[in-house]
XYZ file of C-alpha atoms in Angstrom:
373
model
C -57.319 -22.969 113.226
C -54.778 -21.295 110.953
C -57.162 -18.562 109.720
C -57.119 -15.336 111.711
C -60.617 -14.641 113.113
C -60.295 -11.008 111.975
C -60.091 -11.209 108.164
C -59.081 -14.862 107.683
C -55.414 -14.268 106.822
C -53.174 -17.319 107.178
C -51.599 -17.401 110.642
C -49.018 -19.932 109.452
C -47.102 -16.886 108.179
C -47.543 -14.925 111.384
C -44.790 -13.484 113.563
C -43.692 -15.347 116.673
C -43.288 -12.576 119.212
C -44.463 -11.189 122.557
C -45.335 -14.628 123.913
C -47.556 -15.694 121.052
C -48.329 -15.577 117.341
C -49.047 -12.235 115.683
C -51.029 -12.055 112.440
C -49.063 -10.458 109.605
C -52.200 -8.702 108.257
C -53.223 -6.410 111.142
C -50.989 -7.511 114.008
C -53.580 -9.292 116.122
C -51.748 -11.322 118.771
C -52.794 -14.754 120.099
C -51.305 -16.795 122.927
C -50.708 -20.565 122.827
C -54.244 -21.247 124.036
C -55.832 -19.110 121.313
C -56.684 -16.133 123.501
C -56.478 -12.796 121.685
C -54.064 -10.537 123.572
C -53.880 -7.472 121.319
C -55.712 -5.788 118.441
C -53.160 -2.969 117.920
C -54.962 -1.052 115.162
C -58.115 -0.634 117.258
C -58.664 2.584 119.263
C -56.885 2.858 122.595
C -58.941 1.219 125.311
C -60.751 -1.109 122.888
C -61.940 -4.325 124.523
C -62.521 -6.152 121.248
C -59.793 -8.699 121.972
C -61.631 -9.828 125.110
C -64.326 -11.328 122.901
C -62.011 -13.061 120.423
C -60.991 -16.689 120.866
C -59.037 -18.690 118.297
C -59.220 -22.485 118.290
C -55.894 -23.842 119.553
C -54.611 -27.393 119.962
C -51.862 -28.801 122.196
C -48.662 -29.452 120.224
C -45.537 -31.404 121.161
C -42.351 -32.163 119.238
C -41.034 -35.712 119.045
C -38.050 -36.784 116.948
C -38.261 -33.801 114.612
C -42.025 -33.981 113.983
C -44.763 -31.805 115.474
C -47.777 -33.721 116.789
C -51.047 -31.892 117.480
C -54.000 -33.147 119.503
C -57.082 -32.189 117.482
C -59.651 -33.941 119.644
C -61.543 -32.905 122.740
C -60.417 -33.523 126.299
C -56.982 -34.505 127.534
C -54.450 -35.479 124.850
C -53.514 -39.119 124.563
C -50.149 -39.949 126.147
C -47.221 -40.819 123.876
C -46.280 -44.508 123.725
C -42.661 -45.370 124.491
C -41.906 -46.529 120.963
C -38.321 -46.649 119.689
C -38.848 -43.665 117.390
C -39.741 -41.532 120.423
C -37.164 -42.845 122.900
C -34.078 -42.737 120.644
C -32.075 -39.490 120.930
C -31.963 -36.835 118.224
C -28.564 -38.123 117.054
C -30.125 -41.479 116.155
C -33.301 -40.267 114.419
C -34.016 -38.426 111.181
C -37.374 -37.006 110.064
C -38.648 -36.289 106.557
C -41.959 -35.896 104.753
C -43.507 -36.122 101.294
C -46.755 -35.098 99.592
C -48.980 -37.594 97.777
C -51.983 -36.873 95.597
C -54.370 -39.425 97.099
C -56.466 -40.139 100.166
C -54.426 -40.919 103.302
C -55.905 -44.410 103.659
C -54.466 -45.502 100.316
C -51.040 -44.286 101.423
C -51.270 -46.265 104.658
C -52.549 -49.476 103.111
C -49.473 -49.946 100.935
C -47.652 -50.598 104.221
C -50.139 -53.313 105.219
C -49.448 -55.256 102.012
C -46.115 -57.115 102.335
C -46.547 -59.204 99.179
C -46.112 -56.215 96.861
C -42.403 -55.849 97.688
C -41.488 -58.804 95.450
C -43.057 -57.098 92.453
C -43.460 -53.338 92.848
C -39.951 -53.009 94.345
C -38.225 -55.661 92.227
C -34.786 -54.800 90.856
C -33.692 -56.975 87.955
C -30.043 -56.785 88.996
C -28.413 -56.566 92.420
C -26.255 -53.628 93.410
C -23.473 -53.542 95.960
C -25.179 -53.628 99.396
C -22.264 -51.594 100.749
C -23.607 -48.647 98.731
C -27.112 -48.965 100.156
C -27.001 -46.438 103.017
C -30.280 -44.562 103.257
C -32.011 -46.814 100.700
C -34.756 -49.299 101.481
C -34.699 -52.846 100.048
C -31.132 -52.391 98.841
C -28.916 -53.791 101.611
C -28.708 -57.214 103.253
C -31.069 -58.854 105.741
C -29.718 -59.515 109.220
C -27.369 -62.506 109.489
C -27.020 -63.025 105.745
C -24.821 -62.148 102.779
C -27.752 -62.384 100.357
C -28.807 -59.015 98.910
C -32.400 -58.268 99.844
C -33.058 -57.477 96.179
C -32.269 -61.109 95.322
C -34.490 -62.468 98.108
C -37.491 -60.402 97.038
C -36.942 -61.137 93.347
C -36.612 -64.919 93.662
C -39.086 -65.694 96.447
C -42.312 -63.997 95.465
C -44.903 -66.216 97.168
C -44.670 -65.359 100.877
C -46.488 -66.832 103.839
C -48.183 -63.982 105.715
C -49.518 -64.021 109.276
C -51.358 -61.124 110.922
C -52.449 -60.560 114.508
C -54.241 -57.807 116.388
C -52.147 -56.146 119.108
C -52.632 -53.474 121.774
C -51.270 -50.877 119.327
C -52.765 -52.138 116.070
C -51.507 -55.041 113.960
C -48.366 -57.154 113.718
C -47.531 -58.745 110.362
C -44.972 -61.517 109.813
C -43.967 -62.287 106.226
C -41.936 -65.443 105.582
C -40.142 -66.390 102.365
C -38.726 -69.907 102.609
C -35.332 -70.096 100.922
C -34.650 -73.785 101.577
C -35.078 -76.402 104.285
C -32.525 -74.628 106.462
C -33.184 -70.925 105.944
C -36.210 -68.629 105.801
C -36.286 -64.899 105.196
C -38.716 -63.061 107.442
C -39.954 -59.525 107.991
C -41.818 -58.376 111.068
C -43.745 -55.137 110.485
C -46.390 -53.270 112.458
C -49.398 -51.000 112.067
C -49.729 -48.301 114.719
C -53.442 -47.581 114.693
C -54.875 -45.590 113.128
C -52.470 -44.237 110.480
C -48.823 -45.304 110.904
C -46.600 -48.283 110.227
C -43.218 -49.460 111.497
C -40.993 -51.370 109.084
C -37.348 -52.434 109.020
C -35.264 -50.359 106.630
C -32.251 -52.625 107.047
C -30.549 -54.628 109.775
C -29.824 -51.562 111.921
C -32.525 -49.005 111.104
C -36.324 -48.845 111.208
C -38.867 -46.492 109.625
C -41.962 -45.246 111.440
C -44.289 -43.475 109.021
C -47.534 -41.576 109.592
C -50.063 -40.689 106.871
C -51.863 -37.404 107.514
C -54.676 -36.019 105.334
C -54.502 -32.505 103.944
C -58.065 -33.037 102.688
C -60.024 -36.001 101.288
C -57.838 -36.096 98.184
C -54.272 -35.572 99.394
C -51.942 -36.375 102.251
C -48.453 -36.034 103.625
C -46.416 -38.936 104.924
C -44.087 -38.180 107.823
C -41.222 -40.605 108.478
C -38.864 -41.064 111.411
C -35.786 -43.174 110.662
C -34.392 -44.722 113.860
C -30.843 -46.097 114.043
C -29.838 -48.771 116.554
C -26.106 -48.366 115.960
C -24.305 -45.285 114.678
C -25.799 -41.788 114.650
C -27.826 -41.075 111.519
C -25.994 -39.333 108.681
C -28.709 -36.698 108.385
C -26.981 -34.730 105.644
C -26.854 -37.761 103.336
C -30.389 -38.873 104.188
C -31.797 -35.406 103.542
C -29.903 -34.913 100.273
C -31.091 -38.301 99.004
C -34.735 -37.505 99.676
C -34.756 -33.909 98.497
C -33.928 -35.181 94.999
C -37.360 -36.807 94.917
C -39.319 -34.557 97.289
C -37.824 -31.039 97.019
C -38.498 -28.324 99.591
C -40.401 -26.219 100.379
C -43.630 -28.109 99.597
C -42.104 -31.630 99.345
C -44.192 -32.486 96.301
C -42.592 -35.311 94.288
C -40.767 -34.545 91.052
C -42.541 -37.532 89.480
C -46.308 -37.710 89.641
C -49.489 -38.584 87.786
C -48.775 -35.893 85.183
C -45.325 -37.321 84.385
C -46.468 -40.937 84.429
C -44.365 -41.382 87.586
C -41.266 -41.272 85.391
C -42.131 -44.457 83.501
C -39.455 -45.627 81.061
C -40.171 -48.737 78.978
C -36.490 -49.468 78.383
C -35.770 -49.384 82.092
C -38.732 -51.677 82.711
C -37.184 -54.228 80.366
C -33.691 -54.036 81.816
C -33.560 -52.635 85.346
C -36.738 -52.374 87.433
C -40.098 -54.119 87.498
C -41.999 -50.827 87.261
C -39.722 -48.852 84.965
C -40.200 -45.941 87.356
C -36.704 -45.420 88.657
C -34.844 -46.794 91.636
C -36.525 -44.880 94.478
C -39.128 -47.137 96.086
C -41.065 -44.099 97.312
C -42.020 -43.406 93.704
C -43.063 -47.047 93.250
C -45.336 -46.785 96.297
C -46.602 -43.401 95.155
C -47.645 -44.907 91.805
C -49.440 -47.784 93.549
C -51.321 -45.383 95.824
C -52.113 -42.589 93.356
C -52.941 -44.541 90.191
C -56.233 -46.012 91.558
C -57.524 -42.420 91.807
C -57.494 -39.785 94.511
C -60.079 -41.843 96.392
C -59.944 -45.478 95.326
C -63.250 -47.249 94.647
C -62.794 -50.267 96.899
C -66.031 -51.855 95.655
C -64.037 -52.806 92.547
C -61.329 -54.670 94.461
C -60.895 -58.449 94.493
C -58.827 -59.193 97.587
C -56.692 -62.312 97.939
C -55.076 -64.218 100.793
C -52.085 -61.842 100.811
C -54.465 -58.998 101.699
C -55.365 -60.405 105.125
C -53.621 -57.488 106.852
C -55.726 -54.976 104.933
C -58.903 -56.908 105.784
C -58.069 -56.878 109.509
C -57.133 -53.191 109.437
C -60.388 -52.185 107.734
C -62.351 -54.071 110.388
C -60.470 -52.204 113.117
C -61.097 -48.899 111.343
C -64.843 -49.512 110.994
C -64.997 -50.509 114.661
C -63.193 -47.283 115.641
C -65.562 -45.193 113.503
C -68.570 -46.798 115.208
C -67.092 -46.260 118.676
C -66.323 -42.633 117.903
C -69.922 -42.093 116.788
C -71.031 -43.421 120.198
C -68.574 -41.226 122.078
C -66.442 -44.200 123.159
C -62.640 -44.335 123.378
C -60.806 -46.090 120.570
C -57.526 -47.946 120.230
C -54.387 -45.879 121.003
C -56.211 -43.275 123.095
C -53.823 -43.851 125.985
C -53.300 -42.777 129.564
C -49.751 -42.546 130.930
C -49.696 -46.110 132.276
C -50.944 -47.610 129.026
C -48.485 -45.527 127.003
C -45.520 -46.656 129.106
C -46.390 -50.296 128.421
C -46.110 -49.850 124.647
C -42.478 -50.193 123.569
C -40.626 -51.193 120.393
C -42.292 -52.497 118.395
C -39.502 -54.713 117.021
C -39.382 -54.461 113.224
C -36.903 -57.060 111.968
C -35.732 -58.139 108.507
C -33.498 -61.198 108.627
C -32.752 -64.739 107.551
C -33.140 -67.350 110.260
C -33.694 -71.082 110.696
C -36.662 -72.525 108.825
C -39.337 -73.532 111.301
C -38.156 -71.287 114.120
C -38.116 -67.811 112.664
C -40.150 -66.485 115.603
C -37.332 -67.466 117.972
C -34.801 -65.939 115.605
C -36.819 -62.713 115.419
C -36.758 -62.277 119.184
C -33.055 -63.094 119.365
C -32.206 -60.695 116.523
C -34.156 -57.881 118.138
C -32.522 -58.499 121.526
C -29.064 -58.521 119.932
C -29.756 -55.279 118.069
C -30.970 -53.585 121.248
C -27.923 -54.760 123.159
C -25.788 -52.838 120.656
C -27.927 -49.694 120.700
C -26.252 -47.010 122.839
C -29.634 -45.454 123.652
C -31.710 -48.572 124.338
C -32.787 -49.288 127.909
C -31.900 -52.915 127.195
C -28.379 -52.127 125.995
C -25.751 -54.134 127.828
């Protein structure tokens, strides 16, 4: 709880000192377990602090992000996913604020068909200039710009499957009888996804509510080859989500930067070239809490249908006091690795084989991977 139990001042602005956190209002000091250690303005010999207990939650840092366990009992163990096992040199963390319910922000990542429309660029740019940009480089094992693939092959075949960690989605766009473009993406239940950013980098992104009407997304970019150029990545993203609050420069009030001339000539949305703004529009424009009774889902929404079933099941189990998916002990956590998020062009009819081969080859080149040669 960030409110001091004395007069409710915000402890987020407290002083880190004397083995704990000291409130900036009256100097009350709390240790990491929430025990009040000092009430310095009280009379000498006062025992008031013995009766004060602040709610505290276990916190750990992984890959530049702080994770807190807000539930009761022992915290769930961390899975051995790539974003947690890669060293600091090969990961980069960032966040952004959206003005909508967290579930809307997550569901855009369970909808692979939208990339051919929402993220469509009417002209291709040089993939060599695509560092740090999603949907702007080349798929694995191809010279085709990904912008061209998404633009020209807009009717994908989508397969979804439940996994031990959530959902795996495979999206295939058949180019011809010899080649098929595929993307393997994942949902980490309950509120994260893992997607390929390009041939050598993945994005793991969590969606965390601030209240019912807003959320932050937290991303970890994981490189399988060279160390991440964190300076470039941060500068790119701060242009759209400036510190200190990371609220986007384009929003509902600015029409998400819509420009009719650009929509005619450059992008499908007319909302600039940053796909985060495209996704933000898609998530915020239905309202801060979307009315899903007005939806008409199609076959491309099968991932969303499966996810909502898993979510309802988890809600029911929680109400009964039962454990839900991804509440892990150490053994279970150690068994969850990867998951391999791949974007590449492979042989038509055997993309699943190609996907496994491409992931194995990428890991063999990763200096930090346990499977590196």
